[in-house]
């Protein structure tokens, strides 16, 4: 049976985002326009893959106002680090709590001969326990010296 844990990531720990966190963050996306796009401008290439942005390419805009090809920046944020590759502004605050499922190890199977040993030990203990509490010296009709004498007699003359 699995166990479930709630993982609450730190807002300051370094590392990548989960893809679900990126999707839930709702970072804006746009398409490179067909008309009015200047391929000679500085913003005409993706700073991660260095490819020229083509009309119709999908861009993702980060809160720091930098834009990248969506697949390039999604891979960066989810596999490398939750920060802008240009200005290094961090986006660790976009991490959200999530549930971890962990399988419990299966219970070890008791070997048949071990099971018999456990049963025998239990029976021996139960026999001793019953004898201990059913001895006649436990009854209230005897005084302490009589009980003491009775125990000595039993120890000297076992059945």
mmCIF file of N, CA, C and O in Angstrom, residues 54-97:
data_model
loop_
_atom_site.group_PDB
_atom_site.id
_atom_site.type_symbol
_atom_site.label_atom_id
_atom_site.label_comp_id
_atom_site.label_asym_id
_atom_site.label_seq_id
_atom_site.Cartn_x
_atom_site.Cartn_y
_atom_site.Cartn_z
ATOM 1 N N UNK A 54 11.581 32.752 -36.443
ATOM 2 C CA UNK A 54 10.797 32.724 -37.676
ATOM 3 C C UNK A 54 9.378 33.196 -37.373
ATOM 4 O O UNK A 54 8.871 32.955 -36.272
ATOM 5 N N UNK A 55 8.723 33.842 -38.336
ATOM 6 C CA UNK A 55 7.307 34.186 -38.134
ATOM 7 C C UNK A 55 6.494 32.913 -37.854
ATOM 8 O O UNK A 55 6.695 31.886 -38.485
ATOM 9 N N UNK A 56 5.669 32.968 -36.844
ATOM 10 C CA UNK A 56 4.865 31.819 -36.426
ATOM 11 C C UNK A 56 5.491 31.037 -35.283
ATOM 12 O O UNK A 56 4.850 30.157 -34.715
ATOM 13 N N UNK A 57 6.761 31.332 -34.908
ATOM 14 C CA UNK A 57 7.409 30.649 -33.775
ATOM 15 C C UNK A 57 6.748 31.090 -32.472
ATOM 16 O O UNK A 57 6.364 32.247 -32.312
ATOM 17 N N UNK A 58 6.650 30.154 -31.540
ATOM 18 C CA UNK A 58 6.056 30.446 -30.238
ATOM 19 C C UNK A 58 7.145 30.943 -29.289
ATOM 20 O O UNK A 58 8.195 30.321 -29.151
ATOM 21 N N UNK A 59 6.890 32.087 -28.636
ATOM 22 C CA UNK A 59 7.814 32.666 -27.657
ATOM 23 C C UNK A 59 7.191 32.623 -26.267
ATOM 24 O O UNK A 59 5.981 32.739 -26.119
ATOM 25 N N UNK A 60 8.053 32.471 -25.264
ATOM 26 C CA UNK A 60 7.590 32.583 -23.871
ATOM 27 C C UNK A 60 8.286 33.803 -23.283
ATOM 28 O O UNK A 60 9.489 33.984 -23.435
ATOM 29 N N UNK A 61 7.490 34.634 -22.585
ATOM 30 C CA UNK A 61 8.004 35.859 -21.970
ATOM 31 C C UNK A 61 8.142 35.630 -20.464
ATOM 32 O O UNK A 61 7.184 35.234 -19.796
ATOM 33 N N UNK A 62 9.321 35.884 -19.941
ATOM 34 C CA UNK A 62 9.581 35.727 -18.511
ATOM 35 C C UNK A 62 9.241 37.032 -17.789
ATOM 36 O O UNK A 62 9.180 38.103 -18.413
ATOM 37 N N UNK A 63 9.038 36.984 -16.462
ATOM 38 C CA UNK A 63 8.739 38.200 -15.696
ATOM 39 C C UNK A 63 9.827 39.270 -15.794
ATOM 40 O O UNK A 63 9.559 40.448 -15.583
ATOM 41 N N UNK A 64 11.043 38.903 -16.153
ATOM 42 C CA UNK A 64 12.134 39.873 -16.298
ATOM 43 C C UNK A 64 12.114 40.555 -17.670
ATOM 44 O O UNK A 64 13.030 41.309 -17.992
ATOM 45 N N UNK A 65 11.101 40.275 -18.464
ATOM 46 C CA UNK A 65 10.890 40.850 -19.793
ATOM 47 C C UNK A 65 11.784 40.252 -20.882
ATOM 48 O O UNK A 65 11.807 40.760 -22.001
ATOM 49 N N UNK A 66 12.515 39.186 -20.613
ATOM 50 C CA UNK A 66 13.266 38.495 -21.656
ATOM 51 C C UNK A 66 12.351 37.467 -22.321
ATOM 52 O O UNK A 66 11.494 36.868 -21.660
ATOM 53 N N UNK A 67 12.560 37.228 -23.620
ATOM 54 C CA UNK A 67 11.750 36.283 -24.382
ATOM 55 C C UNK A 67 12.644 35.270 -25.083
ATOM 56 O O UNK A 67 13.745 35.599 -25.535
ATOM 57 N N UNK A 68 12.148 34.041 -25.164
ATOM 58 C CA UNK A 68 12.896 32.930 -25.771
ATOM 59 C C UNK A 68 11.919 32.045 -26.528
ATOM 60 O O UNK A 68 10.711 32.091 -26.299
ATOM 61 N N UNK A 69 12.462 31.180 -27.405
ATOM 62 C CA UNK A 69 11.617 30.127 -27.979
ATOM 63 C C UNK A 69 10.983 29.379 -26.808
ATOM 64 O O UNK A 69 11.672 29.074 -25.823
ATOM 65 N N UNK A 70 9.712 29.081 -26.909
ATOM 66 C CA UNK A 70 9.047 28.396 -25.803
ATOM 67 C C UNK A 70 9.701 27.049 -25.485
ATOM 68 O O UNK A 70 9.992 26.784 -24.317
ATOM 69 N N UNK A 71 9.973 26.175 -26.481
ATOM 70 C CA UNK A 71 10.599 24.894 -26.119
ATOM 71 C C UNK A 71 11.968 25.067 -25.469
ATOM 72 O O UNK A 71 12.319 24.324 -24.550
ATOM 73 N N UNK A 72 12.732 26.063 -25.912
ATOM 74 C CA UNK A 72 14.080 26.274 -25.357
ATOM 75 C C UNK A 72 14.016 26.709 -23.894
ATOM 76 O O UNK A 72 14.705 26.143 -23.036
ATOM 77 N N UNK A 73 13.191 27.698 -23.591
ATOM 78 C CA UNK A 73 13.139 28.203 -22.208
ATOM 79 C C UNK A 73 12.423 27.218 -21.295
ATOM 80 O O UNK A 73 12.780 27.088 -20.119
ATOM 81 N N UNK A 74 11.442 26.482 -21.816
ATOM 82 C CA UNK A 74 10.781 25.470 -20.987
ATOM 83 C C UNK A 74 11.774 24.386 -20.575
ATOM 84 O O UNK A 74 11.794 23.955 -19.418
ATOM 85 N N UNK A 75 12.616 23.974 -21.510
ATOM 86 C CA UNK A 75 13.643 22.975 -21.175
ATOM 87 C C UNK A 75 14.621 23.545 -20.150
ATOM 88 O O UNK A 75 15.002 22.875 -19.195
ATOM 89 N N UNK A 76 15.037 24.801 -20.340
ATOM 90 C CA UNK A 76 15.956 25.440 -19.393
ATOM 91 C C UNK A 76 15.358 25.491 -17.984
ATOM 92 O O UNK A 76 16.006 25.107 -17.012
ATOM 93 N N UNK A 77 14.113 25.956 -17.885
ATOM 94 C CA UNK A 77 13.474 26.120 -16.571
ATOM 95 C C UNK A 77 13.185 24.784 -15.895
ATOM 96 O O UNK A 77 13.230 24.685 -14.670
ATOM 97 N N UNK A 78 12.880 23.758 -16.682
ATOM 98 C CA UNK A 78 12.487 22.462 -16.102
ATOM 99 C C UNK A 78 13.640 21.473 -15.960
ATOM 100 O O UNK A 78 13.487 20.466 -15.257
ATOM 101 N N UNK A 79 14.770 21.725 -16.592
ATOM 102 C CA UNK A 79 15.871 20.774 -16.494
ATOM 103 C C UNK A 79 17.152 21.371 -15.932
ATOM 104 O O UNK A 79 17.994 20.649 -15.425
ATOM 105 N N UNK A 80 17.307 22.689 -16.028
ATOM 106 C CA UNK A 80 18.555 23.311 -15.566
ATOM 107 C C UNK A 80 18.336 24.121 -14.292
ATOM 108 O O UNK A 80 18.797 23.727 -13.228
ATOM 109 N N UNK A 81 17.655 25.263 -14.421
ATOM 110 C CA UNK A 81 17.468 26.125 -13.261
ATOM 111 C C UNK A 81 16.258 27.027 -13.497
ATOM 112 O O UNK A 81 15.982 27.429 -14.622
ATOM 113 N N UNK A 82 15.555 27.338 -12.421
ATOM 114 C CA UNK A 82 14.381 28.211 -12.497
ATOM 115 C C UNK A 82 14.836 29.665 -12.420
ATOM 116 O O UNK A 82 14.512 30.398 -11.491
ATOM 117 N N UNK A 83 15.613 30.066 -13.422
ATOM 118 C CA UNK A 83 16.105 31.445 -13.489
ATOM 119 C C UNK A 83 16.258 31.836 -14.960
ATOM 120 O O UNK A 83 16.344 30.979 -15.834
ATOM 121 N N UNK A 84 16.312 33.126 -15.197
ATOM 122 C CA UNK A 84 16.512 33.617 -16.561
ATOM 123 C C UNK A 84 17.963 33.352 -16.960
ATOM 124 O O UNK A 84 18.884 33.698 -16.214
ATOM 125 N N UNK A 85 18.188 32.745 -18.125
ATOM 126 C CA UNK A 85 19.570 32.476 -18.529
ATOM 127 C C UNK A 85 20.366 33.740 -18.861
ATOM 128 O O UNK A 85 21.594 33.691 -18.892
ATOM 129 N N UNK A 86 19.688 34.856 -19.063
ATOM 130 C CA UNK A 86 20.409 36.098 -19.387
ATOM 131 C C UNK A 86 20.716 36.933 -18.143
ATOM 132 O O UNK A 86 21.861 37.268 -17.872
ATOM 133 N N UNK A 87 19.690 37.286 -17.386
ATOM 134 C CA UNK A 87 19.895 38.177 -16.235
ATOM 135 C C UNK A 87 19.982 37.426 -14.906
ATOM 136 O O UNK A 87 20.275 38.024 -13.884
ATOM 137 N N UNK A 88 19.701 36.143 -14.913
ATOM 138 C CA UNK A 88 19.770 35.257 -13.730
ATOM 139 C C UNK A 88 18.729 35.588 -12.662
ATOM 140 O O UNK A 88 18.869 35.179 -11.508
ATOM 141 N N UNK A 89 17.690 36.330 -13.012
ATOM 142 C CA UNK A 89 16.600 36.546 -12.065
ATOM 143 C C UNK A 89 15.957 35.195 -11.786
ATOM 144 O O UNK A 89 15.691 34.422 -12.695
ATOM 145 N N UNK A 90 15.715 34.924 -10.504
ATOM 146 C CA UNK A 90 15.193 33.600 -10.124
ATOM 147 C C UNK A 90 13.669 33.590 -10.108
ATOM 148 O O UNK A 90 13.023 34.610 -9.855
ATOM 149 N N UNK A 91 13.128 32.395 -10.358
ATOM 150 C CA UNK A 91 11.686 32.181 -10.350
ATOM 151 C C UNK A 91 11.336 31.011 -9.433
ATOM 152 O O UNK A 91 10.402 30.261 -9.694
ATOM 153 N N UNK A 92 12.098 30.863 -8.357
ATOM 154 C CA UNK A 92 11.856 29.766 -7.419
ATOM 155 C C UNK A 92 10.501 29.918 -6.730
ATOM 156 O O UNK A 92 9.924 28.947 -6.266
ATOM 157 N N UNK A 93 9.998 31.141 -6.678
ATOM 158 C CA UNK A 93 8.710 31.398 -6.042
ATOM 159 C C UNK A 93 7.556 30.766 -6.828
ATOM 160 O O UNK A 93 6.444 30.655 -6.317
ATOM 161 N N UNK A 94 7.819 30.294 -8.028
ATOM 162 C CA UNK A 94 6.769 29.656 -8.832
ATOM 163 C C UNK A 94 6.533 28.198 -8.447
ATOM 164 O O UNK A 94 5.573 27.592 -8.895
ATOM 165 N N UNK A 95 7.408 27.654 -7.615
ATOM 166 C CA UNK A 95 7.234 26.255 -7.174
ATOM 167 C C UNK A 95 6.009 26.146 -6.293
ATOM 168 O O UNK A 95 5.751 26.990 -5.449
ATOM 169 N N UNK A 96 5.287 25.047 -6.467
ATOM 170 C CA UNK A 96 4.069 24.808 -5.690
ATOM 171 C C UNK A 96 4.183 23.473 -4.957
ATOM 172 O O UNK A 96 4.923 22.589 -5.383
ATOM 173 N N UNK A 97 3.426 23.326 -3.849
ATOM 174 C CA UNK A 97 3.433 22.039 -3.149
ATOM 175 C C UNK A 97 2.907 20.929 -4.062
ATOM 176 O O UNK A 97 2.067 21.161 -4.921
#
